[in-house]
PDB file of C-alpha atoms in Angstrom:
ATOM      1  CA  MET A   1      -0.034   0.016  -0.084  1.00  0.00           C
ATOM      2  CA  THR A   2       1.312   3.458  -0.846  1.00  0.00           C
ATOM      3  CA  THR A   3      -0.042   6.592   1.169  1.00  0.00           C
ATOM      4  CA  PRO A   4      -1.204   9.339  -1.057  1.00  0.00           C
ATOM      5  CA  SER A   5       0.751  12.486  -0.840  1.00  0.00           C
ATOM      6  CA  ALA A   6      -0.894  15.695   0.338  1.00  0.00           C
ATOM      7  CA  TRP A   7      -3.413  16.856  -2.377  1.00  0.00           C
ATOM      8  CA  PRO A   8      -3.237  20.712  -2.827  1.00  0.00           C
ATOM      9  CA  TYR A   9      -6.157  21.118  -5.148  1.00  0.00           C
ATOM     10  CA  PRO A  10      -9.710  21.879  -4.456  1.00  0.00           C
ATOM     11  CA  ARG A  11     -12.495  19.246  -4.814  1.00  0.00           C
ATOM     12  CA  TRP A  12     -14.478  21.248  -7.313  1.00  0.00           C
ATOM     13  CA  ILE A  13     -13.062  22.129 -10.724  1.00  0.00           C
ATOM     14  CA  ALA A  14     -14.917  24.156 -13.378  1.00  0.00           C
ATOM     15  CA  HIS A  15     -14.964  22.471 -16.777  1.00  0.00           C
ATOM     16  CA  ARG A  16     -13.395  24.382 -19.603  1.00  0.00           C
ATOM     17  CA  GLY A  17     -13.807  27.584 -17.523  1.00  0.00           C
ATOM     18  CA  ALA A  18     -17.506  27.933 -16.866  1.00  0.00           C
ATOM     19  CA  GLY A  19     -18.959  24.695 -18.357  1.00  0.00           C
ATOM     20  CA  LYS A  20     -21.644  25.736 -20.811  1.00  0.00           C
ATOM     21  CA  LEU A  21     -22.481  29.178 -19.386  1.00  0.00           C
ATOM     22  CA  ALA A  22     -19.803  30.986 -21.500  1.00  0.00           C
ATOM     23  CA  PRO A  23     -17.836  29.953 -24.570  1.00  0.00           C
ATOM     24  CA  GLU A  24     -15.555  27.085 -23.514  1.00  0.00           C
ATOM     25  CA  ASN A  25     -11.889  27.495 -23.314  1.00  0.00           C
ATOM     26  CA  THR A  26     -11.967  31.271 -23.383  1.00  0.00           C
ATOM     27  CA  LEU A  27     -10.836  33.810 -20.888  1.00  0.00           C
ATOM     28  CA  ALA A  28     -14.484  35.031 -20.561  1.00  0.00           C
ATOM     29  CA  ALA A  29     -15.328  31.460 -19.411  1.00  0.00           C
ATOM     30  CA  PHE A  30     -12.545  31.363 -16.793  1.00  0.00           C
ATOM     31  CA  ARG A  31     -13.580  34.796 -15.435  1.00  0.00           C
ATOM     32  CA  LEU A  32     -17.266  33.725 -15.179  1.00  0.00           C
ATOM     33  CA  GLY A  33     -16.206  30.465 -13.353  1.00  0.00           C
ATOM     34  CA  ALA A  34     -14.195  32.532 -10.853  1.00  0.00           C
ATOM     35  CA  GLN A  35     -17.328  34.784 -10.414  1.00  0.00           C
ATOM     36  CA  HIS A  36     -19.188  31.655  -9.278  1.00  0.00           C
ATOM     37  CA  GLY A  37     -16.553  31.162  -6.697  1.00  0.00           C
ATOM     38  CA  TYR A  38     -14.439  28.502  -8.409  1.00  0.00           C
ATOM     39  CA  ARG A  39     -10.797  28.432  -7.864  1.00  0.00           C
ATOM     40  CA  MET A  40      -9.763  25.441  -9.998  1.00  0.00           C
ATOM     41  CA  PHE A  41     -10.304  25.087 -13.739  1.00  0.00           C
ATOM     42  CA  GLU A  42      -9.898  22.482 -16.442  1.00  0.00           C
ATOM     43  CA  CYS A  43      -8.811  23.460 -19.893  1.00  0.00           C
ATOM     44  CA  ASP A  44      -7.797  21.851 -23.137  1.00  0.00           C
ATOM     45  CA  ALA A  45      -4.403  22.577 -24.688  1.00  0.00           C
ATOM     46  CA  LYS A  46      -2.981  21.939 -28.182  1.00  0.00           C
ATOM     47  CA  LEU A  47      -0.369  23.206 -30.465  1.00  0.00           C
ATOM     48  CA  SER A  48      -0.590  25.428 -33.617  1.00  0.00           C
ATOM     49  CA  SER A  49       1.395  24.575 -36.514  1.00  0.00           C
ATOM     50  CA  ASP A  50       4.255  26.853 -35.384  1.00  0.00           C
ATOM     51  CA  GLY A  51       4.320  25.445 -31.821  1.00  0.00           C
ATOM     52  CA  VAL A  52       2.071  27.756 -29.751  1.00  0.00           C
ATOM     53  CA  ALA A  53       0.063  26.103 -27.035  1.00  0.00           C
ATOM     54  CA  PHE A  54      -3.470  27.426 -27.163  1.00  0.00           C
ATOM     55  CA  LEU A  55      -6.903  26.319 -25.777  1.00  0.00           C
ATOM     56  CA  LEU A  56      -9.256  24.261 -27.906  1.00  0.00           C
ATOM     57  CA  HIS A  57     -11.026  21.039 -27.299  1.00  0.00           C
ATOM     58  CA  ASP A  58     -11.899  19.637 -30.709  1.00  0.00           C
ATOM     59  CA  ALA A  59      -9.197  18.772 -33.347  1.00  0.00           C
ATOM     60  CA  THR A  60     -11.235  20.907 -35.881  1.00  0.00           C
ATOM     61  CA  LEU A  61     -12.274  24.440 -35.526  1.00  0.00           C
ATOM     62  CA  GLU A  62     -15.893  24.362 -36.770  1.00  0.00           C
ATOM     63  CA  ARG A  63     -17.840  23.682 -33.643  1.00  0.00           C
ATOM     64  CA  THR A  64     -16.419  26.499 -31.421  1.00  0.00           C
ATOM     65  CA  THR A  65     -14.997  29.082 -33.855  1.00  0.00           C
ATOM     66  CA  ASN A  66     -15.620  30.717 -37.229  1.00  0.00           C
ATOM     67  CA  GLY A  67     -12.612  28.868 -38.556  1.00  0.00           C
ATOM     68  CA  HIS A  68     -12.416  25.837 -40.698  1.00  0.00           C
ATOM     69  CA  GLY A  69     -10.182  22.757 -40.846  1.00  0.00           C
ATOM     70  CA  THR A  70      -7.719  21.139 -38.436  1.00  0.00           C
ATOM     71  CA  ALA A  71      -6.650  23.620 -35.775  1.00  0.00           C
ATOM     72  CA  GLY A  72      -3.183  22.120 -35.387  1.00  0.00           C
ATOM     73  CA  ASP A  73      -2.417  22.668 -39.144  1.00  0.00           C
ATOM     74  CA  GLN A  74      -2.749  26.375 -38.797  1.00  0.00           C
ATOM     75  CA  PRO A  75      -0.296  29.008 -37.499  1.00  0.00           C
ATOM     76  CA  TRP A  76      -0.922  30.942 -34.427  1.00  0.00           C
ATOM     77  CA  GLY A  77      -1.152  34.174 -36.282  1.00  0.00           C
ATOM     78  CA  THR A  78      -4.193  32.837 -38.185  1.00  0.00           C
ATOM     79  CA  LEU A  79      -5.792  31.129 -35.067  1.00  0.00           C
ATOM     80  CA  ALA A  80      -5.472  34.347 -33.122  1.00  0.00           C
ATOM     81  CA  GLN A  81      -7.773  36.210 -35.506  1.00  0.00           C
ATOM     82  CA  LEU A  82     -10.667  33.779 -35.005  1.00  0.00           C
ATOM     83  CA  ASP A  83     -13.981  34.487 -33.228  1.00  0.00           C
ATOM     84  CA  ALA A  84     -14.258  31.837 -30.471  1.00  0.00           C
ATOM     85  CA  GLY A  85     -17.440  33.276 -28.786  1.00  0.00           C
ATOM     86  CA  ALA A  86     -20.122  34.086 -31.350  1.00  0.00           C
ATOM     87  CA  TRP A  87     -21.068  30.351 -31.680  1.00  0.00           C
ATOM     88  CA  HIS A  88     -22.187  30.460 -28.033  1.00  0.00           C
ATOM     89  CA  SER A  89     -24.141  33.796 -27.884  1.00  0.00           C
ATOM     90  CA  ARG A  90     -24.067  37.403 -29.269  1.00  0.00           C
ATOM     91  CA  THR A  91     -22.795  38.538 -25.800  1.00  0.00           C
ATOM     92  CA  TYR A  92     -19.480  36.770 -26.438  1.00  0.00           C
ATOM     93  CA  ALA A  93     -19.030  37.621 -30.169  1.00  0.00           C
ATOM     94  CA  GLY A  94     -15.333  38.358 -30.787  1.00  0.00           C
ATOM     95  CA  GLU A  95     -13.998  36.526 -27.916  1.00  0.00           C
ATOM     96  CA  PRO A  96     -10.551  35.258 -29.151  1.00  0.00           C
ATOM     97  CA  LEU A  97      -8.867  31.771 -28.542  1.00  0.00           C
ATOM     98  CA  PRO A  98      -6.382  32.158 -25.747  1.00  0.00           C
ATOM     99  CA  THR A  99      -3.046  30.970 -25.484  1.00  0.00           C
ATOM    100  CA  LEU A 100      -2.136  28.615 -22.593  1.00  0.00           C
ATOM    101  CA  GLU A 101       0.368  31.211 -21.468  1.00  0.00           C
ATOM    102  CA  HIS A 102      -2.331  33.806 -21.218  1.00  0.00           C
ATOM    103  CA  LEU A 103      -4.481  31.549 -19.094  1.00  0.00           C
ATOM    104  CA  ALA A 104      -1.562  30.429 -16.928  1.00  0.00           C
ATOM    105  CA  ARG A 105      -0.621  34.137 -16.156  1.00  0.00           C
ATOM    106  CA  TRP A 106      -4.295  34.941 -15.265  1.00  0.00           C
ATOM    107  CA  CYS A 107      -4.491  31.852 -12.999  1.00  0.00           C
ATOM    108  CA  ILE A 108      -1.241  32.698 -11.337  1.00  0.00           C
ATOM    109  CA  ALA A 109      -2.008  36.275 -10.705  1.00  0.00           C
ATOM    110  CA  ASN A 110      -5.323  35.372  -9.110  1.00  0.00           C
ATOM    111  CA  GLY A 111      -4.163  32.368  -7.108  1.00  0.00           C
ATOM    112  CA  HIS A 112      -6.287  29.998  -9.081  1.00  0.00           C
ATOM    113  CA  PHE A 113      -5.454  26.208  -9.798  1.00  0.00           C
ATOM    114  CA  LEU A 114      -5.335  24.551 -13.220  1.00  0.00           C
ATOM    115  CA  ASN A 115      -5.834  21.165 -14.632  1.00  0.00           C
ATOM    116  CA  ILE A 116      -4.342  21.289 -18.207  1.00  0.00           C
ATOM    117  CA  GLU A 117      -5.669  18.384 -20.262  1.00  0.00           C
ATOM    118  CA  ILE A 118      -3.095  17.850 -22.991  1.00  0.00           C
ATOM    119  CA  LYS A 119      -5.332  17.432 -26.187  1.00  0.00           C
ATOM    120  CA  PRO A 120      -3.002  16.740 -29.070  1.00  0.00           C
ATOM    121  CA  THR A 121      -3.846  16.921 -32.734  1.00  0.00           C
ATOM    122  CA  PRO A 122      -3.642  13.306 -33.920  1.00  0.00           C
ATOM    123  CA  GLY A 123      -0.002  12.400 -34.600  1.00  0.00           C
ATOM    124  CA  THR A 124       1.481  14.982 -32.246  1.00  0.00           C
ATOM    125  CA  GLU A 125       0.905  13.197 -28.909  1.00  0.00           C
ATOM    126  CA  ALA A 126       4.563  13.201 -27.592  1.00  0.00           C
ATOM    127  CA  GLU A 127       5.395  16.700 -29.044  1.00  0.00           C
ATOM    128  CA  THR A 128       2.313  18.273 -27.411  1.00  0.00           C
ATOM    129  CA  GLY A 129       2.996  16.574 -24.127  1.00  0.00           C
ATOM    130  CA  ARG A 130       6.624  17.947 -24.198  1.00  0.00           C
ATOM    131  CA  ALA A 131       5.680  21.475 -25.262  1.00  0.00           C
ATOM    132  CA  VAL A 132       2.956  21.806 -22.747  1.00  0.00           C
ATOM    133  CA  ALA A 133       5.004  20.429 -19.918  1.00  0.00           C
ATOM    134  CA  ALA A 134       7.985  22.769 -20.829  1.00  0.00           C
ATOM    135  CA  LEU A 135       5.773  25.783 -20.779  1.00  0.00           C
ATOM    136  CA  ALA A 136       4.033  24.730 -17.604  1.00  0.00           C
ATOM    137  CA  ALA A 137       7.301  24.307 -15.871  1.00  0.00           C
ATOM    138  CA  ARG A 138       8.580  27.718 -16.986  1.00  0.00           C
ATOM    139  CA  LEU A 139       5.467  29.630 -16.105  1.00  0.00           C
ATOM    140  CA  TRP A 140       4.833  28.015 -12.802  1.00  0.00           C
ATOM    141  CA  HIS A 141       8.410  28.067 -11.652  1.00  0.00           C
ATOM    142  CA  GLY A 142       8.491  29.077  -7.943  1.00  0.00           C
ATOM    143  CA  GLN A 143       4.793  28.811  -7.569  1.00  0.00           C
ATOM    144  CA  SER A 144       3.702  26.673  -4.598  1.00  0.00           C
ATOM    145  CA  VAL A 145       1.076  24.515  -6.555  1.00  0.00           C
ATOM    146  CA  PRO A 146       1.897  23.532 -10.057  1.00  0.00           C
ATOM    147  CA  PRO A 147      -0.859  22.617 -12.661  1.00  0.00           C
ATOM    148  CA  LEU A 148      -2.094  19.031 -12.914  1.00  0.00           C
ATOM    149  CA  LEU A 149      -1.340  17.788 -16.358  1.00  0.00           C
ATOM    150  CA  THR A 150      -3.782  15.032 -17.781  1.00  0.00           C
ATOM    151  CA  SER A 151      -4.299  13.306 -20.956  1.00  0.00           C
ATOM    152  CA  PHE A 152      -6.154  10.323 -22.548  1.00  0.00           C
ATOM    153  CA  LYS A 153      -3.133   9.801 -24.583  1.00  0.00           C
ATOM    154  CA  PRO A 154      -0.260   7.829 -22.699  1.00  0.00           C
ATOM    155  CA  GLN A 155       2.289   9.248 -25.334  1.00  0.00           C
ATOM    156  CA  ALA A 156       1.392  12.716 -24.344  1.00  0.00           C
ATOM    157  CA  LEU A 157       1.966  11.913 -20.518  1.00  0.00           C
ATOM    158  CA  ALA A 158       5.145  10.215 -21.503  1.00  0.00           C
ATOM    159  CA  GLY A 159       6.315  13.552 -23.432  1.00  0.00           C
ATOM    160  CA  ALA A 160       5.336  15.409 -20.358  1.00  0.00           C
ATOM    161  CA  ARG A 161       7.201  13.249 -17.870  1.00  0.00           C
ATOM    162  CA  GLU A 162      10.245  13.382 -20.139  1.00  0.00           C
ATOM    163  CA  THR A 163      10.272  17.170 -20.124  1.00  0.00           C
ATOM    164  CA  ALA A 164       9.127  18.081 -16.622  1.00  0.00           C
ATOM    165  CA  PRO A 165       9.101  15.048 -14.408  1.00  0.00           C
ATOM    166  CA  HIS A 166       8.312  17.072 -11.313  1.00  0.00           C
ATOM    167  CA  LEU A 167       4.904  18.200 -12.695  1.00  0.00           C
ATOM    168  CA  PRO A 168       1.941  16.087 -11.547  1.00  0.00           C
ATOM    169  CA  ARG A 169       0.239  13.985 -14.094  1.00  0.00           C
ATOM    170  CA  GLY A 170      -3.165  12.183 -14.357  1.00  0.00           C
ATOM    171  CA  LEU A 171      -4.443   9.446 -16.695  1.00  0.00           C
ATOM    172  CA  LEU A 172      -7.829  10.291 -18.247  1.00  0.00           C
ATOM    173  CA  LEU A 173     -10.145   7.143 -18.995  1.00  0.00           C
ATOM    174  CA  ASP A 174     -13.482   6.849 -20.585  1.00  0.00           C
ATOM    175  CA  GLN A 175     -13.429   3.035 -19.806  1.00  0.00           C
ATOM    176  CA  LEU A 176     -11.684   0.766 -17.602  1.00  0.00           C
ATOM    177  CA  HIS A 177      -9.682  -1.319 -19.942  1.00  0.00           C
ATOM    178  CA  ASP A 178      -7.605  -4.215 -18.925  1.00  0.00           C
ATOM    179  CA  GLY A 179      -4.468  -2.820 -17.001  1.00  0.00           C
ATOM    180  CA  TRP A 180      -5.760   0.755 -16.543  1.00  0.00           C
ATOM    181  CA  LEU A 181      -4.234   1.088 -13.149  1.00  0.00           C
ATOM    182  CA  ASP A 182      -0.877  -0.249 -14.346  1.00  0.00           C
ATOM    183  CA  THR A 183      -0.917   2.267 -17.233  1.00  0.00           C
ATOM    184  CA  ALA A 184      -1.359   5.128 -14.669  1.00  0.00           C
ATOM    185  CA  ARG A 185       1.455   3.592 -12.614  1.00  0.00           C
ATOM    186  CA  GLN A 186       3.618   3.254 -15.727  1.00  0.00           C
ATOM    187  CA  TRP A 187       3.582   6.924 -16.486  1.00  0.00           C
ATOM    188  CA  GLY A 188       4.034   8.092 -12.936  1.00  0.00           C
ATOM    189  CA  CYS A 189       0.578   9.521 -12.523  1.00  0.00           C
ATOM    190  CA  VAL A 190      -0.809  10.871  -9.192  1.00  0.00           C
ATOM    191  CA  ALA A 191      -4.301  10.711 -10.324  1.00  0.00           C
ATOM    192  CA  VAL A 192      -6.817   8.716 -12.321  1.00  0.00           C
ATOM    193  CA  VAL A 193      -9.537  10.936 -14.061  1.00  0.00           C
ATOM    194  CA  CYS A 194     -12.637   8.864 -15.027  1.00  0.00           C
ATOM    195  CA  ASN A 195     -15.971   9.284 -16.496  1.00  0.00           C
ATOM    196  CA  HIS A 196     -17.926   9.529 -13.232  1.00  0.00           C
ATOM    197  CA  ALA A 197     -19.957   6.531 -13.906  1.00  0.00           C
ATOM    198  CA  LEU A 198     -16.962   4.233 -13.747  1.00  0.00           C
ATOM    199  CA  TRP A 199     -16.295   4.880 -10.061  1.00  0.00           C
ATOM    200  CA  SER A 200     -17.290   2.327  -7.637  1.00  0.00           C
ATOM    201  CA  ALA A 201     -16.133   1.627  -4.021  1.00  0.00           C
ATOM    202  CA  ALA A 202     -13.807  -0.965  -5.274  1.00  0.00           C
ATOM    203  CA  THR A 203     -12.156   1.171  -8.050  1.00  0.00           C
ATOM    204  CA  VAL A 204     -11.802   4.191  -5.633  1.00  0.00           C
ATOM    205  CA  ALA A 205     -10.133   1.925  -3.089  1.00  0.00           C
ATOM    206  CA  GLU A 206      -7.631   0.636  -5.821  1.00  0.00           C
ATOM    207  CA  VAL A 207      -6.674   4.000  -6.782  1.00  0.00           C
ATOM    208  CA  HIS A 208      -6.268   5.151  -3.251  1.00  0.00           C
ATOM    209  CA  LEU A 209      -4.245   2.068  -2.285  1.00  0.00           C
ATOM    210  CA  ALA A 210      -1.901   2.763  -5.205  1.00  0.00           C
ATOM    211  CA  GLY A 211      -1.259   6.194  -3.712  1.00  0.00           C
ATOM    212  CA  MET A 212      -3.247   8.126  -6.454  1.00  0.00           C
ATOM    213  CA  ARG A 213      -6.313  10.349  -6.406  1.00  0.00           C
ATOM    214  CA  ALA A 214      -9.645   9.765  -8.000  1.00  0.00           C
ATOM    215  CA  LEU A 215     -11.240  12.494  -9.971  1.00  0.00           C
ATOM    216  CA  SER A 216     -14.354  12.471 -12.161  1.00  0.00           C
ATOM    217  CA  TYR A 217     -15.705  14.256 -15.300  1.00  0.00           C
ATOM    218  CA  THR A 218     -18.169  15.626 -16.158  1.00  0.00           C
ATOM    219  CA  VAL A 219     -20.612  15.840 -13.299  1.00  0.00           C
ATOM    220  CA  ASN A 220     -23.772  17.833 -13.994  1.00  0.00           C
ATOM    221  CA  ASP A 221     -26.450  16.265 -11.755  1.00  0.00           C
ATOM    222  CA  ASP A 222     -26.726  16.394  -7.954  1.00  0.00           C
ATOM    223  CA  TRP A 223     -27.330  12.584  -7.650  1.00  0.00           C
ATOM    224  CA  ALA A 224     -24.095  11.951  -9.354  1.00  0.00           C
ATOM    225  CA  ALA A 225     -22.250  14.435  -7.304  1.00  0.00           C
ATOM    226  CA  GLN A 226     -23.648  12.996  -4.077  1.00  0.00           C
ATOM    227  CA  ARG A 227     -22.691   9.411  -5.158  1.00  0.00           C
ATOM    228  CA  LEU A 228     -19.092  10.559  -5.755  1.00  0.00           C
ATOM    229  CA  LEU A 229     -19.038  12.477  -2.326  1.00  0.00           C
ATOM    230  CA  ALA A 230     -20.088   9.182  -0.667  1.00  0.00           C
ATOM    231  CA  LEU A 231     -17.332   7.302  -2.335  1.00  0.00           C
ATOM    232  CA  HIS A 232     -14.717   9.765  -1.245  1.00  0.00           C
ATOM    233  CA  THR A 233     -13.558  10.684  -4.568  1.00  0.00           C
ATOM    234  CA  ASP A 234     -11.030  13.465  -4.583  1.00  0.00           C
ATOM    235  CA  GLY A 235     -12.111  15.888  -7.441  1.00  0.00           C
ATOM    236  CA  ILE A 236     -15.280  16.646  -9.380  1.00  0.00           C
ATOM    237  CA  ILE A 237     -15.211  18.284 -12.728  1.00  0.00           C
ATOM    238  CA  THR A 238     -18.435  20.049 -13.632  1.00  0.00           C
ATOM    239  CA  ASP A 239     -20.148  22.334 -16.270  1.00  0.00           C
ATOM    240  CA  ARG A 240     -22.647  23.365 -13.613  1.00  0.00           C
ATOM    241  CA  VAL A 241     -20.844  26.228 -11.974  1.00  0.00           C
ATOM    242  CA  ASP A 242     -24.324  27.589 -11.326  1.00  0.00           C
ATOM    243  CA  LEU A 243     -25.540  24.495  -9.541  1.00  0.00           C
ATOM    244  CA  PHE A 244     -22.740  23.339  -7.365  1.00  0.00           C
ATOM    245  CA  SER A 245     -21.039  25.581  -4.737  1.00  0.00           C
ATOM    246  CA  PRO A 246     -17.132  24.931  -4.838  1.00  0.00           C
ATOM    247  CA  ALA A 247     -17.491  25.463  -0.976  1.00  0.00           C
ATOM    248  CA  GLU A 248     -19.177  22.204  -0.690  1.00  0.00           C
ATOM    249  CA  ALA A 249     -17.320  19.274   1.082  1.00  0.00           C
TER     250      ALA A 249
END
């Protein structure tokens, strides 16, 4: 049995800034999440064709911007000119895609915590892991609490560990495949982040016995949150910043 190390992060984590109340992965969303009292946020980070880490969930631009095509195939100068807010509502028209550095500096200045999901363009997993980790190590140098780096892609976690082994990592899972806990161990993870429905008393106990923490995504119903609290999980990622108070135990 391994004793988990002290966990510096809040239990409640605002998904992509403020869930669905503002355009995801924009600074406007993170500011709105903070207005609801959240102190930790989750974001998605990938690379432009010229190596700039920026926030976007999808591989392509169509759903959340007025751009077209694969985001990672385009230079930052092009991506920076896109409208990433009008798709959500007229209130946010003109909201730009932020760089990861911009979000990081906002978090550090305001004492917020960050979970960076490494979301590589297919084929760039290791490269993206290395770049995001290098940037995070530089920006959070000297800060008391580093960001938590997570990914569904083991190659991205490997790249992050290679570049900045001191930064905490978490394995994202949408199913408990054979050897899932061994995979988390292999990449030196401090957390496993699952679809919330996958957690049971047994799986939470397995993770805790391995010295890791159990986090859940994306929890938008009270019954699901109460179940996870009863299971003694360690982190809840939610869109419903208007429903759940981050002050809840």
